[in-house]
Coordinates of C-alpha atoms in Angstrom, one line a residue:
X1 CA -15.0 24.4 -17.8
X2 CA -15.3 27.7 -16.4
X3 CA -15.3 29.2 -13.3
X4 CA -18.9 31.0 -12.1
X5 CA -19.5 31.9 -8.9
X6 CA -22.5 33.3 -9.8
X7 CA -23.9 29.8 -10.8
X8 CA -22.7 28.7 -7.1
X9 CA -24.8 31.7 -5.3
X10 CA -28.0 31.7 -8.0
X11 CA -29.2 28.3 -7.0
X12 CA -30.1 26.0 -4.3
X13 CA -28.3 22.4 -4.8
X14 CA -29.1 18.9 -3.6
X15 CA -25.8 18.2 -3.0
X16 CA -22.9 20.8 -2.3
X17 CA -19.1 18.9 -2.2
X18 CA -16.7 20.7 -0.1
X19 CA -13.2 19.6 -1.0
X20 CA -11.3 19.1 -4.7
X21 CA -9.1 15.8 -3.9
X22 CA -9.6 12.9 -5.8
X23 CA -12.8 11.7 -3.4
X24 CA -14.7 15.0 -3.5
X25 CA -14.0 14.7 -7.7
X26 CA -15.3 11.3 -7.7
X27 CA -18.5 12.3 -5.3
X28 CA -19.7 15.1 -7.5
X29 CA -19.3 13.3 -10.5
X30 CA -21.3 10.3 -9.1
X31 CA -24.3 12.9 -8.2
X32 CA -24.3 14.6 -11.8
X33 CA -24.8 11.3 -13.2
X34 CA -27.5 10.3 -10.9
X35 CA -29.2 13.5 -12.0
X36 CA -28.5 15.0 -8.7
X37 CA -28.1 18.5 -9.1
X38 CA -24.3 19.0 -7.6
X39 CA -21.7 21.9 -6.9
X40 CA -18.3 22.0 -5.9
X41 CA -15.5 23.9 -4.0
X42 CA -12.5 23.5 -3.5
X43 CA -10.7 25.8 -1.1
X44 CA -7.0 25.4 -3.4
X45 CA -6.6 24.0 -6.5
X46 CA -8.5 20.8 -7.9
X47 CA -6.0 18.0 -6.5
X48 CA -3.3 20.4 -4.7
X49 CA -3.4 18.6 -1.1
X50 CA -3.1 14.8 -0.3
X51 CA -4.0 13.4 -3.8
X52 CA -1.2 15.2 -5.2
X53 CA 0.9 12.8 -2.9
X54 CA 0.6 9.1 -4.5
X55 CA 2.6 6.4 -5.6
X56 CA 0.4 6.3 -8.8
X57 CA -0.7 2.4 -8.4
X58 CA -3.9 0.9 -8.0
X59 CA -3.9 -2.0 -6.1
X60 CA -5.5 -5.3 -6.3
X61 CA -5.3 -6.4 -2.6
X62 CA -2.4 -8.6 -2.6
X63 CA -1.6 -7.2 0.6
X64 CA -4.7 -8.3 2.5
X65 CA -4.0 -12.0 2.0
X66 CA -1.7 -11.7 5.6
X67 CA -5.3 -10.2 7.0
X68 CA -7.2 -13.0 5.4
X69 CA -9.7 -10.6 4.2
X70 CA -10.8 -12.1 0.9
X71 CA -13.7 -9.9 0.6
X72 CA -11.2 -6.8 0.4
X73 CA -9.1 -8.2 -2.3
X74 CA -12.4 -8.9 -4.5
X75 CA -13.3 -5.7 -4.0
X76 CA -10.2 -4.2 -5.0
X77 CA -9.7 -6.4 -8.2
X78 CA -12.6 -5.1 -9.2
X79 CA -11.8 -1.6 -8.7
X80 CA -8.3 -2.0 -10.3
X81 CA -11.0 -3.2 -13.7
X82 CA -12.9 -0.8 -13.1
X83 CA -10.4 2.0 -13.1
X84 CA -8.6 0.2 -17.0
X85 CA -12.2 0.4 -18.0
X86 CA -13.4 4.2 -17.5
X87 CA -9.5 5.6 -17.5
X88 CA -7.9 3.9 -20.2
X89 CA -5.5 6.3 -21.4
X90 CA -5.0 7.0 -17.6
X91 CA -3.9 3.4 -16.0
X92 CA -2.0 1.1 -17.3
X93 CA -0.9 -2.7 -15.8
X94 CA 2.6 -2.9 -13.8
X95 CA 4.8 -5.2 -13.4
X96 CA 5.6 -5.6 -9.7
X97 CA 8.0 -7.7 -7.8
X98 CA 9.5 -8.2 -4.6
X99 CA 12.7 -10.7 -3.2
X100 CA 11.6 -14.3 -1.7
X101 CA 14.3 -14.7 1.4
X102 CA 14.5 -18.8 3.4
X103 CA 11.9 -16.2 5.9
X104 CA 8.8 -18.1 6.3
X105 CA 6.7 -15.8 5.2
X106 CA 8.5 -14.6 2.4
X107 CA 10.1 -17.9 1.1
X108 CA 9.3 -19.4 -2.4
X109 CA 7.0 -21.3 -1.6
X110 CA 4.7 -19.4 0.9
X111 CA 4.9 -16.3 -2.1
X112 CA 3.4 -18.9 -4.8
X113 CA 0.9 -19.6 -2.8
X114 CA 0.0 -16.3 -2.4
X115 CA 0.5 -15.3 -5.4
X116 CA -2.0 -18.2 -6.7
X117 CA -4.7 -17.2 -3.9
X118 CA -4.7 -13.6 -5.2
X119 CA -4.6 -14.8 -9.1
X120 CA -7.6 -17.2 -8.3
X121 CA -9.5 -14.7 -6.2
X122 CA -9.5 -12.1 -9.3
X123 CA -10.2 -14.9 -11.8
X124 CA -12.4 -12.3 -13.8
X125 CA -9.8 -9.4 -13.7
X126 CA -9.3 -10.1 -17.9
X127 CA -12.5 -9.5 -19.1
X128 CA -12.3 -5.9 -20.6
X129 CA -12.5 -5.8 -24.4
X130 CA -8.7 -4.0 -24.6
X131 CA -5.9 -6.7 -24.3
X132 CA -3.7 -4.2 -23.4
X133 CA -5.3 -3.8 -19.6
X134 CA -4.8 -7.8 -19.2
X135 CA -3.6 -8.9 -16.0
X136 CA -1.1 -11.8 -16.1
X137 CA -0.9 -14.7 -13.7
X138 CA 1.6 -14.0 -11.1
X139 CA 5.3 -16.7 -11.0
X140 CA 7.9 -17.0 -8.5
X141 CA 11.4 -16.4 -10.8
X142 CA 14.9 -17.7 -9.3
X143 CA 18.0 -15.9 -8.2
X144 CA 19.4 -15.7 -11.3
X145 CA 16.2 -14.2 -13.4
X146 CA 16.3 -12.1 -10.3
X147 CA 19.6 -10.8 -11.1
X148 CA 19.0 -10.2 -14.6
X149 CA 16.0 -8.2 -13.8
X150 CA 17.6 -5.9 -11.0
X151 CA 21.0 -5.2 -12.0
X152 CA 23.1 -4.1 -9.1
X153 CA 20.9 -5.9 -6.8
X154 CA 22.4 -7.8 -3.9
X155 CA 20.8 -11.3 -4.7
X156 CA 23.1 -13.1 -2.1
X157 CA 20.2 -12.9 0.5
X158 CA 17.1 -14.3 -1.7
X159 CA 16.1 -16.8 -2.8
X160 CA 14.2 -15.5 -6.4
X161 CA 11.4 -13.2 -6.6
X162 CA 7.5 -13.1 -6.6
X163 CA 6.6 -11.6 -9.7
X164 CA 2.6 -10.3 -9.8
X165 CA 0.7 -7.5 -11.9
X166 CA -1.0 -4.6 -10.5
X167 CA -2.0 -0.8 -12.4
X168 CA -0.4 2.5 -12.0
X169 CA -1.8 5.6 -13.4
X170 CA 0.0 7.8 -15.9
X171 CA -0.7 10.9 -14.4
X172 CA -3.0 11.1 -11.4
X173 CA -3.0 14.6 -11.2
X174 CA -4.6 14.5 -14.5
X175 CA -6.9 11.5 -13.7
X176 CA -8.5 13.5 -11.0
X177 CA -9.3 16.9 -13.4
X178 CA -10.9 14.2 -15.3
X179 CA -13.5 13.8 -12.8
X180 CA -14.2 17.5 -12.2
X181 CA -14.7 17.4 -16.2
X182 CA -16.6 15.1 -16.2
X183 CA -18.6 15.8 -13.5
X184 CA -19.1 19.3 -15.6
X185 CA -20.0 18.0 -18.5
X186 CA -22.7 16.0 -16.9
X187 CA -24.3 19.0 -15.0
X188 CA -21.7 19.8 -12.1
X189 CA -20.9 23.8 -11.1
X190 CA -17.5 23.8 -9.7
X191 CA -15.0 26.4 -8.9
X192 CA -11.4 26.3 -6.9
X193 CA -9.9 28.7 -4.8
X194 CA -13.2 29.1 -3.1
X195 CA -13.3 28.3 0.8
X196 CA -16.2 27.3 2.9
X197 CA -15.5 29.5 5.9
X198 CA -19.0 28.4 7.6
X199 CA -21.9 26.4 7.7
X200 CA -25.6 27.9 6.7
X201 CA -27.5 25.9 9.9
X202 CA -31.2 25.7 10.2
X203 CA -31.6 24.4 13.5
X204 CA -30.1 20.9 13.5
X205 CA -30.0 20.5 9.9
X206 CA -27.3 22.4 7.7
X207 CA -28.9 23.9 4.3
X208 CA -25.1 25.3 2.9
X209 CA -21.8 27.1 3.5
X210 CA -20.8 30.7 3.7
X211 CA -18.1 30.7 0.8
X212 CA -15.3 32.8 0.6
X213 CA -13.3 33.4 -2.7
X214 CA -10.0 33.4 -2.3
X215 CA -9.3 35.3 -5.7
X216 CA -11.2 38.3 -4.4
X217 CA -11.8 37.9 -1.0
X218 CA -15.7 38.3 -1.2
X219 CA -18.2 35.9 0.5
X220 CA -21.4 34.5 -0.7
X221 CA -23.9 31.8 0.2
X222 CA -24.2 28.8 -1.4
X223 CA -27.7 27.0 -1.1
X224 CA -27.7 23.2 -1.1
X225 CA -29.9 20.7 0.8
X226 CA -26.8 18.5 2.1
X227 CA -23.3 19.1 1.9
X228 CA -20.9 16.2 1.5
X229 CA -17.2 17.0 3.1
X230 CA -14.5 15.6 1.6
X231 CA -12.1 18.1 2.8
X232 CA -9.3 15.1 3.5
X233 CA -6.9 16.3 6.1
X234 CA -8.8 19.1 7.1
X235 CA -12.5 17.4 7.7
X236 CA -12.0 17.9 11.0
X237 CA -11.3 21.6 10.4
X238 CA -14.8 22.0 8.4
X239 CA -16.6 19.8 10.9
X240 CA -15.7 22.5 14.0
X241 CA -17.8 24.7 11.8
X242 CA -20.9 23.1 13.1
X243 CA -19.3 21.9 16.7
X244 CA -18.5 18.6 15.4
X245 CA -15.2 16.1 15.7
X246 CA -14.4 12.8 14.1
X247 CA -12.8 10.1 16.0
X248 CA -9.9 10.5 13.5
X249 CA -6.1 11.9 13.1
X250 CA -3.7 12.6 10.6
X251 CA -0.1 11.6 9.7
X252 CA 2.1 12.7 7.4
X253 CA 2.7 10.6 3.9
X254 CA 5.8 11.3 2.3
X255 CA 7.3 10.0 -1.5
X256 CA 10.6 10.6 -2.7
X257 CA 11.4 11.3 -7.0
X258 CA 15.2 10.6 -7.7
X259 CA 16.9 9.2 -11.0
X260 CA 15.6 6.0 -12.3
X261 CA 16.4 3.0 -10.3
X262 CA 15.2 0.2 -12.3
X263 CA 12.9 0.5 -15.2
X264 CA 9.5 -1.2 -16.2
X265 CA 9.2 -2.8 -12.6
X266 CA 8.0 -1.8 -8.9
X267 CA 10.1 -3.2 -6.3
X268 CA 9.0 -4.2 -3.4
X269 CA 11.8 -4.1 0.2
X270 CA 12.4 -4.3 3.3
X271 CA 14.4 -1.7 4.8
X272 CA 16.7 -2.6 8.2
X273 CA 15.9 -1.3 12.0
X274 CA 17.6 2.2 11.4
X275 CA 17.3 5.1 13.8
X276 CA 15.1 3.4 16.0
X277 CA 12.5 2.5 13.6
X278 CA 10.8 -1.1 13.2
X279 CA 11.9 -2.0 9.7
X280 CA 9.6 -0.5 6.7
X281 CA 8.2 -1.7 3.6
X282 CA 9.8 0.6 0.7
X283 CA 8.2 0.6 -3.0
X284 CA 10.3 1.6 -6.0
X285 CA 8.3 2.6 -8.6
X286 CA 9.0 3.4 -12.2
X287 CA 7.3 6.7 -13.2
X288 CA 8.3 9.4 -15.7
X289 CA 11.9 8.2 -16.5
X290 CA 12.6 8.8 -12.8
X291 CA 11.9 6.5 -9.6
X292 CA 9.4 7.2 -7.2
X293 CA 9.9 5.8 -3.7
X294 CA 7.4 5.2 -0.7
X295 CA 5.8 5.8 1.5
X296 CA 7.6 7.6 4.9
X297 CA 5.1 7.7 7.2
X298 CA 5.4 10.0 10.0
X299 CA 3.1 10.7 13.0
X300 CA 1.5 14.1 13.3
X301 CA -0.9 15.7 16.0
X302 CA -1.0 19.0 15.4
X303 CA -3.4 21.1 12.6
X304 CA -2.4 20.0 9.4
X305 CA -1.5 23.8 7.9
X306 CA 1.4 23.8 11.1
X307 CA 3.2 20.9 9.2
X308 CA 6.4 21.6 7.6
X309 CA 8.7 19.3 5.7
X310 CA 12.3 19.8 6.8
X311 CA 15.6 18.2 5.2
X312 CA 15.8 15.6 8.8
X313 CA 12.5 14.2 8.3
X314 CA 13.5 13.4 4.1
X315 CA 17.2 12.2 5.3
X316 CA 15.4 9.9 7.6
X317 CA 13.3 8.2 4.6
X318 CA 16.8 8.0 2.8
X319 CA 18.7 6.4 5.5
X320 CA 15.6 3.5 5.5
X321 CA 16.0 3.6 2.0
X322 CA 19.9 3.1 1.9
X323 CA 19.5 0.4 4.0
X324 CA 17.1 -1.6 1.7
X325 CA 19.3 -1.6 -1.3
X326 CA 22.9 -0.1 0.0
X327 CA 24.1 0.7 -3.4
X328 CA 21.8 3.3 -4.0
X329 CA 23.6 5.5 -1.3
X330 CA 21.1 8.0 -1.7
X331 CA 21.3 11.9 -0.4
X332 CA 19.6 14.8 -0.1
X333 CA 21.0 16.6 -3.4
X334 CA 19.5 13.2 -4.9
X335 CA 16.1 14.1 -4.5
X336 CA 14.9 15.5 -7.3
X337 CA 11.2 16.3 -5.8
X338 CA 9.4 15.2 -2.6
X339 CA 5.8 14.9 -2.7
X340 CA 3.8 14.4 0.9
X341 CA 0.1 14.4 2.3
X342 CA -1.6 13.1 5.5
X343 CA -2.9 9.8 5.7
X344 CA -5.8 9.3 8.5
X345 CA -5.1 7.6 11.6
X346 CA -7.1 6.2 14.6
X347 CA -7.2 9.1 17.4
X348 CA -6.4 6.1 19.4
X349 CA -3.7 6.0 17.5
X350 CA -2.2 9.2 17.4
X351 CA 0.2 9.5 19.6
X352 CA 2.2 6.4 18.9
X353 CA 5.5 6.7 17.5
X354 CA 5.0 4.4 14.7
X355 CA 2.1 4.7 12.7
X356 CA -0.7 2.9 12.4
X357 CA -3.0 3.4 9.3
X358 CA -6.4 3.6 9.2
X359 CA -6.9 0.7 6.3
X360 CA -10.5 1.5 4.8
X361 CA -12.3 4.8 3.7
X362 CA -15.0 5.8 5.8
X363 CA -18.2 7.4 4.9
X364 CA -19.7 9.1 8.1
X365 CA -23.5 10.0 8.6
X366 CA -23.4 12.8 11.0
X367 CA -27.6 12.5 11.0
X368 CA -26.8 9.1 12.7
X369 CA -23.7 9.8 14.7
X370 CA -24.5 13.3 15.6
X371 CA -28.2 14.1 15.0
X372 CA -26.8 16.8 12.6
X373 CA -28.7 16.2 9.5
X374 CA -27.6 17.6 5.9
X375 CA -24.3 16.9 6.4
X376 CA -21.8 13.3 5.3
X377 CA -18.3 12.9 5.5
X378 CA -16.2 11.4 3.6
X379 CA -12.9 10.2 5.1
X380 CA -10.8 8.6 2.0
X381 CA -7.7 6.3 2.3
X382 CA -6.1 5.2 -1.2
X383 CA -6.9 6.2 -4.8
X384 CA -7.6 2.4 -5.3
X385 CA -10.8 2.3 -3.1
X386 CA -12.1 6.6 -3.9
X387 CA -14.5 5.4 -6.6
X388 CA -16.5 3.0 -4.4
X389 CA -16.2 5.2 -1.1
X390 CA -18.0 7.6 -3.6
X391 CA -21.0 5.8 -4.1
X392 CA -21.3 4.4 -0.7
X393 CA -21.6 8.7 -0.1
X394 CA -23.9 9.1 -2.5
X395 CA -26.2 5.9 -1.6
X396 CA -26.0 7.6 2.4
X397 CA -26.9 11.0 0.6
X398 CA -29.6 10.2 -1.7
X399 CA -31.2 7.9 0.7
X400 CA -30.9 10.7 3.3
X401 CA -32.7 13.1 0.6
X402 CA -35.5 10.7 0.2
X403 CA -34.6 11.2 -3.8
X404 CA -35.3 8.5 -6.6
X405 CA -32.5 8.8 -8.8
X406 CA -30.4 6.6 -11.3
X407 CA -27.7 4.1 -9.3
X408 CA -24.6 5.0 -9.7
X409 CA -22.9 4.7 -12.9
X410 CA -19.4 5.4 -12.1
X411 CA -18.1 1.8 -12.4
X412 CA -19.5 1.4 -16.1
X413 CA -18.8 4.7 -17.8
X414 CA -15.6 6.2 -18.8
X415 CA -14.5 9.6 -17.9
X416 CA -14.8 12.4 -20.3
X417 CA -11.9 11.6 -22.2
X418 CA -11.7 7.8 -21.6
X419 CA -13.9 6.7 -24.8
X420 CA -11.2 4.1 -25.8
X421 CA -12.0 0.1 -27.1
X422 CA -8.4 -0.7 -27.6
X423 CA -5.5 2.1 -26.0
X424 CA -2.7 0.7 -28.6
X425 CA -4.6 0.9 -31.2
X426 CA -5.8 4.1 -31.0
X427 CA -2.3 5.0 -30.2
X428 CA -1.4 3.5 -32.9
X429 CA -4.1 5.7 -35.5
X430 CA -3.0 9.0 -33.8
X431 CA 0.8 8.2 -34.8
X432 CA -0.6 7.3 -38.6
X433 CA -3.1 10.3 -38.4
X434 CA -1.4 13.2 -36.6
X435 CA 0.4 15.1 -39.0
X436 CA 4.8 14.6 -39.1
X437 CA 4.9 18.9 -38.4
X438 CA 3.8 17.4 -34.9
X439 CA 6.8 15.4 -33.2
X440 CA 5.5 11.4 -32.8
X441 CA 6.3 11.7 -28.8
X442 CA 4.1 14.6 -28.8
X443 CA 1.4 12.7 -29.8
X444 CA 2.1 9.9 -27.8
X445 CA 2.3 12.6 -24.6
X446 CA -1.3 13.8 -25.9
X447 CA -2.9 10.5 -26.1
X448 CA -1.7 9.8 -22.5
X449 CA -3.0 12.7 -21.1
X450 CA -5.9 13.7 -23.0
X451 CA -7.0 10.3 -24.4
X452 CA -10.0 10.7 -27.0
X453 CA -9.8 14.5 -26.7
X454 CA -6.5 14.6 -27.7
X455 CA -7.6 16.3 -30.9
X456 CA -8.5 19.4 -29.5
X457 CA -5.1 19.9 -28.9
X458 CA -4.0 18.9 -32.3
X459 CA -6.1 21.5 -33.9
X460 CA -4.8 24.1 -32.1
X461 CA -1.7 23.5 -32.7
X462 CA -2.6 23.0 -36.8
X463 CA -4.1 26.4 -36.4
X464 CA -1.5 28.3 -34.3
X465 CA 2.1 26.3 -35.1
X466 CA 4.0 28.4 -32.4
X467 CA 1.7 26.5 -30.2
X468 CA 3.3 22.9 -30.9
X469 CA 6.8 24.2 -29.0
X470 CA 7.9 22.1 -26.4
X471 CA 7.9 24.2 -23.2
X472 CA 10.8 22.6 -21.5
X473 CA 12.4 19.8 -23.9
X474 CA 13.0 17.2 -23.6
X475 CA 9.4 16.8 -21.7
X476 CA 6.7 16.5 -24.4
X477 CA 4.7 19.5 -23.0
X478 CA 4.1 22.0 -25.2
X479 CA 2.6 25.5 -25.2
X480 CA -1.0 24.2 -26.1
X481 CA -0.9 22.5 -22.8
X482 CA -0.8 25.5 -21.1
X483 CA -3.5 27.5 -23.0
X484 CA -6.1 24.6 -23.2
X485 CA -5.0 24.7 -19.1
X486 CA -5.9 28.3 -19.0
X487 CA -9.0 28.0 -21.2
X488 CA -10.8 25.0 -20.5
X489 CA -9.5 23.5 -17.6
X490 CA -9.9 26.3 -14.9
X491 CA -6.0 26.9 -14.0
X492 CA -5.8 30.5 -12.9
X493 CA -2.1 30.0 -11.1
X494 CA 1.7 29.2 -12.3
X495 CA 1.6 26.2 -9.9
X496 CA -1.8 24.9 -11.6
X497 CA -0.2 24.9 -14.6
X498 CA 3.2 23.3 -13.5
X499 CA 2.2 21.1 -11.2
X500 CA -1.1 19.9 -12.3
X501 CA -2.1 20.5 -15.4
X502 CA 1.2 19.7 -17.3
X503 CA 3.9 17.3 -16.3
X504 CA 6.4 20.2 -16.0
X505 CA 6.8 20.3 -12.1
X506 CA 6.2 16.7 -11.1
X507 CA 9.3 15.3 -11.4
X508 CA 11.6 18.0 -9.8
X509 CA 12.2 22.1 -10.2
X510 CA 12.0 23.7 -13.6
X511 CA 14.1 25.8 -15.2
X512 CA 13.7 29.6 -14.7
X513 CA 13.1 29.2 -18.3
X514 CA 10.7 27.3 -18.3
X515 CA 8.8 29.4 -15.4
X516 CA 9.4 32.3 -17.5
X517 CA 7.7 30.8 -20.9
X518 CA 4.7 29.6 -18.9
X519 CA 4.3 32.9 -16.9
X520 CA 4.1 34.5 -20.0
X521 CA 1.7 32.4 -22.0
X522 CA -0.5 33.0 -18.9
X523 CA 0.3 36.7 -19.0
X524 CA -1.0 37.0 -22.2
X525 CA -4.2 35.0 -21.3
X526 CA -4.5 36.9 -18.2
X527 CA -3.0 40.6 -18.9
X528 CA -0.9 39.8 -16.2
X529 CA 1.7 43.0 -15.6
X530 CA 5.8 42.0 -16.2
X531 CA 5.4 42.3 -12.3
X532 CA 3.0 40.0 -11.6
X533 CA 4.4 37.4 -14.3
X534 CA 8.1 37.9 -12.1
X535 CA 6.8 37.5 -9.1

C-alpha cells in the first residue's frame, strides 16, 4: 500500500470517502468490491480518532432485550458471525458475566430468562466451519461459582451470576488497517494525512473536495461523482463546507487501561450514585494482560478539536469505578493509558447533564434531506453495527448513481488477511512450521495480527535476523513490525507506528527506549536527521 497523491488528482471517482475510522474503512472497501471505482482520505492517520477508542467487543444485542427490540438483536448476532467469519485471526468469543442481585430485574431468574431469549434469538450464531468461533449457550452460576470466578469479589450482595458469550477483537486498530488493505487490494486509492478543506460544488450537486496534504501543505482537487463523509465527530465540520448541519452532537467516550483485574472474563457492574451522577454501567474487560474499563461518558457541546482530557474528568470515572467493586481503590498513577472518542448524541440532547446516546448508525441522504445531491453521510455508532451501516451507504450511493454493480460482499468475504478455515489449527501449523530461531510467542503475536500473511513477516525476518528483535520485551513486537509498518502499510509517523500499527503504545507509555529503537528504524527508512528522530 502506498501512498499517491497523484492517483487521487489524475482521476475522476464514483465514490470519494472522506474520513479513515472504522466506517469510512468499511465504506470504501464495500465500493472496491462492488467495482465501484473508490478513493480515500483521511485527514490523520487511518483509525487515529474515535475508533481508536473501543472496548474491543462485538456485541450480540443482549442489551436490547430491556427495549424489546428483537429485530436489533438478530441483526447484531449476525453481525457478531459475520465479523468470526471475514476476521478470524481478528475476533475471538468472550466470556462475559455480570452479578444477579434479589433486584427484579436482575434476579436469577429474570437473567435466565434473558439469557435463553437472546440464546434462542441467535439459534444460528454456530454455523461457521471453525469450532473455535462457537458461541455457547448462556447459564446462570451461584454465589459460590461466582466467587471462584472473581476472586476478591464482594459476593455478599448477589445472588450468582449470568454467564453469556459475546466477541472481542484482538486488536481493532489492526482490524480497521485491514479494511483499508483490503479495500487496496481490490482497487481502492487511499492516502492519510490528507484533509478535505472544501467541497468542489456544481450548482446543487457536489462533484469532489479541495484536498490539502498535510505532509507538504499543497492542495489539489480530487474528482469524484459523490462523496461519502464519514468524518465521525467532525461530520458536522465537513458538512459547513457546503452550508449544511445535521441534527446531531457529540459527547465524549472515555476507557480506562490499568493492571489486570480478572482474567479471561468481562464483567459487567453497577457503579453507586457518586458525585451527583445516576449510577453507571461499568465493563471490565480483559485485553492485553491488562484490564480495560468502560465507558465514561461525558457531555460535550463545543467543536470537537476544543476538547481536552484533564486528570478531574479521569478521577471522576475512577471514583464510579471504586464504587463498583471497592477493593480495587483505583487512582490516577493506576492508569496506565486512557483512550477517549466522541460518541454522537441527539442535538435534543445535548445539553443534558447525563448523556443520552444516540443507539443506531445513521446513514443520511442529503439529496433527500437537503436537495444537495452527490453527497451521504455516514453517522456510525459501535464497531458491532460499521459493516452493515456500510452497505446501507453504499445501497443509498449506488442507487443515487443510477450504477449496476455487484451487491455487497462484505458479509461473505474475509479481509485480506482473514483466509482462515480453522484459527487453532492454523495456529497450531505456524508453531510446527515457523522455524525455533523465531521465539513460539512471536509467532503466535504474528498470526494474531497478520493472520494468513503472517509469512511475509517470517521471511523477512529469515532473511534479515536482526529483524526478529523484540522492540520492547516482553511485548512480542519485533523490528519487522515496524518496517513492514513503514513499507507496506502506509505509517509515515512515530505515533502510527506505536499506536497503531504495533501493540507498543496501546497499553500505556513506552520506554524512551523503546521510542528511541523505533525512531531509528524509521530514520533509516526515512533519512530522518538525529534531530528529527529526537524530536
Amino acid at each position: 500500500m502506498k501512498r499517491n497523491l497523484k492517483n487521487l488528482a489524475n482521476q475522476r471517482f464514483d465514490v470519494l470517502v472522506v474520513g479513515g475510522g472504522i466506517h469510512g474503512a468499511i465504506t470504501a472497501w464495500d465500493a472496491a468490491l462492488r467495482g465501484v471505482t473508490v478513493g480515500l482520505i483521511e485527514r490523520g492517520d487511518f483509525g487515529s480518532g474515535t475508533s481508536q477508542n473501543s472496548l474491543k467487543i462485538i456485541h450480540g444485542g443482549l442489551r436490547y432485550l430491556q427495549d424489546g427490540n428483537l429485530s436489533r438483536i438478530r441483526m447484531m448476532a449476525r453481525e457478531r458471525t459475520t465479523w468470526m467469519k471475514i476476521a478470524p485471526h481478528l475476533i475471538h468469543p468472550l466470556t462475559c458475566l455480570m452479578p444477579t442481585s434479589e433486584k427484579m430485574t436482575r434476579s436469577r431468574l429474570a437473567m435466565g430468562f434473558a439469557l435463553m431469549a437472546n440464546d434462542l434469538l441467535s439459534f444460528d450464531r454456530n454455523q461457521l466451519a471453525d469450532p473455535e468461533k462457537d458461541i455457547l449457550d448462556g447459564m446462570i452460576v451461584s454465589r459460590k461459582e461466582l466467587s471462584r470466578i472473581l476472586p476478591g469479589y464482594d459476593v455478599s450482595t448477589s445472588t450468582g451470576a449470568a454467564v453469556w458469550y459475546d466477541a472481542q477483537i484482538y486488536n481493532s486498530e489492526r482490524l480497521l488497517l485491514e479494511f483499508i488493505l483490503s479495500a487496496v487490494q481490490a482497487g481502492a486509492e487511499v492516502a492519510n494525512y490528507v484533509e478535505a478543506i472544501s467541497f468542489l460544488q456544481q450548482g446543487n450537486r457536489i462533484v469532489g473536495v479541495q484536498a490539502k496534504d498535510l505532509q507538504t501543505g499543497q492542495t489539489f482537487d480530487i474528482q469524484s461523482k459523490l462523496v461519502i463523509n464519514c468524518a465521525g465527530a467532525w461530520m458536522d465540520c465537513l458538512l459547513e463546507k457546503a452550508a449544511l448541519r445535521s441534527e446531531y452532537a457529540t459527547s465524549i467516550a472515555m476507557n480506562v487501561i490499568v493492571d489486570q483485574v480478572w482474567s479471561n472474563v468481562a464483567v459487567g457492574l453497577t457503579s453507586q450514585p457518586v458525585n451527583g451522577g445516576p449510577p453507571q454501567a461499568i465493563f471490565i474487560v480483559p485485553w492485553r494482560n491488562k484490564s480495560m474499563i468502560g465507558t465514561c461518558h461525558l457531555p460535550w457541546q463545543d467543536a470537537p478539536h476544543a476538547f481536552k482530557l484533564n486528570e478531574a474528568m479521569v478521577q471522576k470515572f475512577l471514583d464510579q469505578i471504586n464504587s463498583a467493586h471497592p477493593p480495587l481503590k483505583l487512582s490516577l498513577k493506576d492508569v496506565r493509558h486512557v483512550n477517549w472518542g466522541f460518541l454522537p448524541v441527539n442535538q435534543a440532547d445535548a445539553n443534558k447533564q447525563h448523556v443520552k446516546l444516540t443507539r443506531d448508525g445513521v446513514v443520511i441522504d442529503h439529496q433527500k434531506k437537503h436537495g444537495i445531491s452527490g453527497l451521504i453521510s455516514i453517522l456510525g455508532v459501535k464497531y458491532t453495527t460499521a459493516r452493515a451501516v456500510a452497505e446501507q451507504a453504499m445501497d443509498v450511493a449506488v442507487s443515487q448513481l443510477g450504477m449496476t454493480t455487484e451487491k455487497c460482499q462484505t458479509h461473505i468475504t474475509p479481509v485480506r488477511s482473514g483466509k482462515i478455515e480453522d484459527f487453532k489449527a492454523f495456529l497450531r501449523t505456524a508453531l510446527l512450521k515457523v522455524p525455533r530461531v523465531i521465539h513460539e510467542r512471536t509467532t503466535e503475536h504474528l498470526v494474531y495480527t497478520y493472520g494468513s500473511e503472517y509469512q511475509k513477516l517470517v521471511e523477512c525476518m529469515l532473511m534479515q535476523p536482526d529483524l526478529a528483535r523484540r522492540m520492547d520485551p516482553p511485548l512480542p513486537v519485533t523490528a519487522a513490525g515496524v518496517e513492514h509498518a513503514v513499507h507496506h502499510e502506509m505509517a509515515l509517523t512515530l505515533p502510527d507506528v506505536m499506536g497503531r500499527r504495533t501493540e507498543l503504545g496501546s497499553t500505556g507509555r513506552p520506554s524512551l527506549a523503546t521510542l528511541q529503537k523505533c525512531a531509528s528504524l524509521m530514520g533509516r527508512e526515512f533519512q530522518w536527521s538525529s534531530e528529527h528522530q529526537q524530536q
